[in-house]
PDB file of C-alpha atoms in Angstrom:
ATOM      1  CA  MET A 197       5.348 -49.539  24.848  1.00  0.00           C
ATOM      2  CA  ARG A 198       3.459 -46.743  23.111  1.00  0.00           C
ATOM      3  CA  ILE A 199       3.968 -43.115  22.226  1.00  0.00           C
ATOM      4  CA  ASP A 200       1.978 -40.963  24.633  1.00  0.00           C
ATOM      5  CA  LEU A 201       2.861 -37.402  23.524  1.00  0.00           C
ATOM      6  CA  VAL A 202       4.588 -35.695  20.622  1.00  0.00           C
ATOM      7  CA  THR A 203       5.818 -32.131  21.135  1.00  0.00           C
ATOM      8  CA  VAL A 204       4.770 -29.389  18.731  1.00  0.00           C
ATOM      9  CA  VAL A 205       6.700 -26.175  19.291  1.00  0.00           C
ATOM     10  CA  VAL A 206       4.395 -23.162  18.848  1.00  0.00           C
ATOM     11  CA  ALA A 207       4.810 -19.394  19.001  1.00  0.00           C
ATOM     12  CA  GLU A 208       2.099 -18.901  21.668  1.00  0.00           C
ATOM     13  CA  TYR A 209      -0.120 -21.214  23.687  1.00  0.00           C
ATOM     14  CA  ASP A 210      -3.602 -19.729  23.291  1.00  0.00           C
ATOM     15  CA  PRO A 211      -3.743 -19.451  19.460  1.00  0.00           C
ATOM     16  CA  ALA A 212      -2.370 -23.001  19.231  1.00  0.00           C
ATOM     17  CA  ILE A 213      -4.973 -24.297  21.692  1.00  0.00           C
ATOM     18  CA  ALA A 214      -7.716 -22.554  19.691  1.00  0.00           C
ATOM     19  CA  PHE A 215      -6.475 -24.038  16.417  1.00  0.00           C
ATOM     20  CA  PHE A 216      -6.255 -27.598  17.678  1.00  0.00           C
ATOM     21  CA  THR A 217      -9.503 -27.528  19.672  1.00  0.00           C
ATOM     22  CA  GLU A 218     -11.797 -25.225  17.674  1.00  0.00           C
ATOM     23  CA  VAL A 219     -10.547 -25.902  14.133  1.00  0.00           C
ATOM     24  CA  LEU A 220      -9.361 -29.515  14.302  1.00  0.00           C
ATOM     25  CA  GLY A 221     -11.758 -30.615  17.043  1.00  0.00           C
ATOM     26  CA  PHE A 222      -9.139 -31.968  19.467  1.00  0.00           C
ATOM     27  CA  ASP A 223      -9.855 -32.152  23.183  1.00  0.00           C
ATOM     28  CA  LEU A 224      -7.890 -29.944  25.570  1.00  0.00           C
ATOM     29  CA  VAL A 225      -6.642 -32.623  27.973  1.00  0.00           C
ATOM     30  CA  GLU A 226      -4.471 -30.452  30.206  1.00  0.00           C
ATOM     31  CA  ASP A 227      -3.432 -26.819  30.581  1.00  0.00           C
ATOM     32  CA  SER A 228      -1.445 -26.515  33.788  1.00  0.00           C
ATOM     33  CA  PRO A 229       1.197 -24.137  35.112  1.00  0.00           C
ATOM     34  CA  SER A 230       4.692 -25.562  35.021  1.00  0.00           C
ATOM     35  CA  LEU A 231       8.306 -24.430  35.192  1.00  0.00           C
ATOM     36  CA  THR A 232      11.211 -24.517  32.767  1.00  0.00           C
ATOM     37  CA  ASN A 233      14.378 -26.361  33.795  1.00  0.00           C
ATOM     38  CA  ASP A 234      15.760 -23.090  35.147  1.00  0.00           C
ATOM     39  CA  GLY A 235      12.595 -22.181  37.084  1.00  0.00           C
ATOM     40  CA  ARG A 236      10.792 -19.783  34.721  1.00  0.00           C
ATOM     41  CA  PRO A 237       7.021 -20.143  34.333  1.00  0.00           C
ATOM     42  CA  LYS A 238       5.563 -22.061  31.407  1.00  0.00           C
ATOM     43  CA  ARG A 239       2.458 -24.143  30.766  1.00  0.00           C
ATOM     44  CA  TRP A 240       1.976 -27.869  30.239  1.00  0.00           C
ATOM     45  CA  VAL A 241      -0.600 -28.003  27.437  1.00  0.00           C
ATOM     46  CA  VAL A 242      -1.828 -31.282  25.976  1.00  0.00           C
ATOM     47  CA  VAL A 243      -4.397 -31.711  23.197  1.00  0.00           C
ATOM     48  CA  ARG A 244      -5.623 -35.003  21.799  1.00  0.00           C
ATOM     49  CA  PRO A 245      -8.069 -36.067  19.098  1.00  0.00           C
ATOM     50  CA  PRO A 246     -11.237 -37.505  20.645  1.00  0.00           C
ATOM     51  CA  GLY A 247     -10.731 -41.184  21.427  1.00  0.00           C
ATOM     52  CA  ALA A 248      -7.007 -41.133  20.604  1.00  0.00           C
ATOM     53  CA  GLN A 249      -4.290 -42.383  22.919  1.00  0.00           C
ATOM     54  CA  THR A 250      -1.468 -40.226  21.562  1.00  0.00           C
ATOM     55  CA  GLY A 251      -1.635 -36.488  22.165  1.00  0.00           C
ATOM     56  CA  LEU A 252       0.301 -33.367  21.287  1.00  0.00           C
ATOM     57  CA  LEU A 253       2.232 -31.392  23.866  1.00  0.00           C
ATOM     58  CA  LEU A 254       1.979 -27.759  22.736  1.00  0.00           C
ATOM     59  CA  ALA A 255       5.233 -26.168  23.874  1.00  0.00           C
ATOM     60  CA  ARG A 256       5.818 -22.430  23.501  1.00  0.00           C
ATOM     61  CA  ALA A 257       9.185 -21.741  21.921  1.00  0.00           C
ATOM     62  CA  ASP A 258      11.779 -20.797  24.503  1.00  0.00           C
ATOM     63  CA  GLY A 259      14.767 -19.030  22.978  1.00  0.00           C
ATOM     64  CA  ASP A 260      16.017 -18.400  19.457  1.00  0.00           C
ATOM     65  CA  ARG A 261      16.756 -22.006  18.549  1.00  0.00           C
ATOM     66  CA  GLN A 262      13.268 -23.192  19.430  1.00  0.00           C
ATOM     67  CA  ALA A 263      11.689 -20.140  17.785  1.00  0.00           C
ATOM     68  CA  ARG A 264      13.445 -21.056  14.534  1.00  0.00           C
ATOM     69  CA  SER A 265      11.883 -24.533  14.652  1.00  0.00           C
ATOM     70  CA  VAL A 266       8.298 -23.278  14.858  1.00  0.00           C
ATOM     71  CA  GLY A 267       6.573 -24.532  11.715  1.00  0.00           C
ATOM     72  CA  ASP A 268       9.562 -26.520  10.517  1.00  0.00           C
ATOM     73  CA  GLN A 269       9.832 -29.298  13.052  1.00  0.00           C
ATOM     74  CA  VAL A 270      10.201 -32.037  10.454  1.00  0.00           C
ATOM     75  CA  ALA A 271      12.279 -30.115   7.895  1.00  0.00           C
ATOM     76  CA  GLY A 272       9.407 -29.312   5.547  1.00  0.00           C
ATOM     77  CA  ARG A 273       8.037 -32.851   5.385  1.00  0.00           C
ATOM     78  CA  VAL A 274       4.546 -33.894   6.345  1.00  0.00           C
ATOM     79  CA  GLY A 275       5.004 -34.829   9.968  1.00  0.00           C
ATOM     80  CA  PHE A 276       1.510 -35.429  11.292  1.00  0.00           C
ATOM     81  CA  PHE A 277      -1.122 -37.741   9.795  1.00  0.00           C
ATOM     82  CA  LEU A 278      -4.726 -37.365  10.950  1.00  0.00           C
ATOM     83  CA  GLN A 279      -7.413 -39.966  10.280  1.00  0.00           C
ATOM     84  CA  VAL A 280     -10.970 -38.670   9.906  1.00  0.00           C
ATOM     85  CA  ASP A 281     -14.306 -40.437   9.541  1.00  0.00           C
ATOM     86  CA  ASP A 282     -15.978 -37.848   7.264  1.00  0.00           C
ATOM     87  CA  PHE A 283     -13.313 -36.272   5.059  1.00  0.00           C
ATOM     88  CA  ASP A 284     -15.642 -33.862   3.248  1.00  0.00           C
ATOM     89  CA  ALA A 285     -17.190 -32.481   6.440  1.00  0.00           C
ATOM     90  CA  VAL A 286     -13.816 -32.035   8.138  1.00  0.00           C
ATOM     91  CA  HIS A 287     -12.273 -30.449   5.042  1.00  0.00           C
ATOM     92  CA  ARG A 288     -15.220 -28.044   4.668  1.00  0.00           C
ATOM     93  CA  ARG A 289     -14.983 -27.028   8.349  1.00  0.00           C
ATOM     94  CA  MET A 290     -11.247 -26.423   8.010  1.00  0.00           C
ATOM     95  CA  VAL A 291     -11.647 -24.345   4.832  1.00  0.00           C
ATOM     96  CA  GLU A 292     -14.322 -22.239   6.550  1.00  0.00           C
ATOM     97  CA  ALA A 293     -11.910 -21.710   9.469  1.00  0.00           C
ATOM     98  CA  GLY A 294      -9.228 -20.415   7.082  1.00  0.00           C
ATOM     99  CA  VAL A 295      -6.828 -23.377   7.246  1.00  0.00           C
ATOM    100  CA  GLU A 296      -4.159 -23.190   4.536  1.00  0.00           C
ATOM    101  CA  PHE A 297      -4.226 -26.250   2.300  1.00  0.00           C
ATOM    102  CA  VAL A 298      -0.979 -26.629   0.364  1.00  0.00           C
ATOM    103  CA  LYS A 299      -2.300 -29.467  -1.755  1.00  0.00           C
ATOM    104  CA  PRO A 300      -5.956 -29.796  -2.708  1.00  0.00           C
ATOM    105  CA  PRO A 301      -7.935 -32.853  -1.677  1.00  0.00           C
ATOM    106  CA  ARG A 302      -7.364 -35.832  -3.878  1.00  0.00           C
ATOM    107  CA  THR A 303      -8.512 -39.411  -4.067  1.00  0.00           C
ATOM    108  CA  GLU A 304      -5.830 -42.071  -4.167  1.00  0.00           C
ATOM    109  CA  PRO A 305      -6.178 -45.860  -4.210  1.00  0.00           C
ATOM    110  CA  TYR A 306      -5.550 -45.834  -0.451  1.00  0.00           C
ATOM    111  CA  GLY A 307      -8.047 -43.069   0.420  1.00  0.00           C
ATOM    112  CA  ARG A 308      -8.882 -39.349   0.348  1.00  0.00           C
ATOM    113  CA  VAL A 309      -6.113 -36.985   1.446  1.00  0.00           C
ATOM    114  CA  ALA A 310      -5.296 -33.272   1.686  1.00  0.00           C
ATOM    115  CA  VAL A 311      -2.131 -31.577   2.948  1.00  0.00           C
ATOM    116  CA  PHE A 312      -2.499 -28.501   5.181  1.00  0.00           C
ATOM    117  CA  ARG A 313      -0.477 -26.317   7.557  1.00  0.00           C
ATOM    118  CA  ASP A 314      -1.158 -26.219  11.269  1.00  0.00           C
ATOM    119  CA  ILE A 315      -1.127 -22.977  13.285  1.00  0.00           C
ATOM    120  CA  ALA A 316       2.672 -23.110  13.482  1.00  0.00           C
ATOM    121  CA  GLY A 317       3.179 -23.919   9.792  1.00  0.00           C
ATOM    122  CA  ASN A 318       3.931 -27.643  10.111  1.00  0.00           C
ATOM    123  CA  LEU A 319       2.553 -29.829   7.340  1.00  0.00           C
ATOM    124  CA  MET A 320      -0.220 -32.245   8.246  1.00  0.00           C
ATOM    125  CA  ILE A 321      -2.363 -34.656   6.251  1.00  0.00           C
ATOM    126  CA  ASP A 322      -6.084 -35.094   6.616  1.00  0.00           C
ATOM    127  CA  ALA A 323      -6.975 -38.618   5.451  1.00  0.00           C
ATOM    128  CA  GLN A 324      -9.971 -40.912   5.245  1.00  0.00           C
ATOM    129  CA  GLY A 325      -9.712 -44.578   4.402  1.00  0.00           C
ATOM    130  CA  THR A 326      -5.921 -44.658   4.674  1.00  0.00           C
ATOM    131  CA  GLN A 327      -4.283 -47.322   6.773  1.00  0.00           C
ATOM    132  CA  ARG A 328      -2.021 -45.508   9.228  1.00  0.00           C
ATOM    133  CA  ALA A 329       0.911 -47.845   8.793  1.00  0.00           C
ATOM    134  CA  GLY A 330       0.665 -47.492   5.011  1.00  0.00           C
ATOM    135  CA  VAL A 331       0.868 -43.694   4.749  1.00  0.00           C
ATOM    136  CA  THR A 332       4.488 -42.665   4.448  1.00  0.00           C
ATOM    137  CA  GLY A 333       6.624 -39.918   2.977  1.00  0.00           C
ATOM    138  CA  SER A 334       5.636 -36.489   1.726  1.00  0.00           C
ATOM    139  CA  GLY A 335       4.558 -35.995  -1.842  1.00  0.00           C
ATOM    140  CA  GLY A 336       5.593 -39.051  -3.752  1.00  0.00           C
ATOM    141  CA  GLY A 337       8.680 -39.978  -1.788  1.00  0.00           C
ATOM    142  CA  GLY A 338       7.008 -42.789   0.115  1.00  0.00           C
ATOM    143  CA  ARG A 339       6.051 -46.290  -0.884  1.00  0.00           C
ATOM    144  CA  GLY A 340       3.806 -46.339  -3.896  1.00  0.00           C
ATOM    145  CA  GLY A 341       3.904 -42.548  -4.277  1.00  0.00           C
ATOM    146  CA  ARG A 342       1.832 -41.968  -1.184  1.00  0.00           C
ATOM    147  CA  PRO A 343       1.664 -38.436   0.257  1.00  0.00           C
TER     148      PRO A 343
END
């Protein structure tokens, strides 16, 4: 068993697609017409980091409840952890694109990390050298004070 997709609720499709593909460098895997459970039109939009198996389903908020979750899907915690090969190059590209970093880059015993907001406002971590299974928590609450 594996996780194939994780839903990220966004305000609008196109700005979210642009953020994940142009700023973060994800691939647009699918952008197809679809229907809501009650028959209204929507889109099925999937983005995925190059070479990754797990992708993000970008779902436009439908109704007040979903709209309230945009940017707060994990209750203010870091919810998405990205591994990069060249931290400095990726960080520089993101700064140039206007990405909001809420914590500056820092070097920890387990690697280089920086916390930023995605297009919806969710917190994400950019990391190099960090073992995925070892990065937990958000700002000191995890094992060993990890992000």
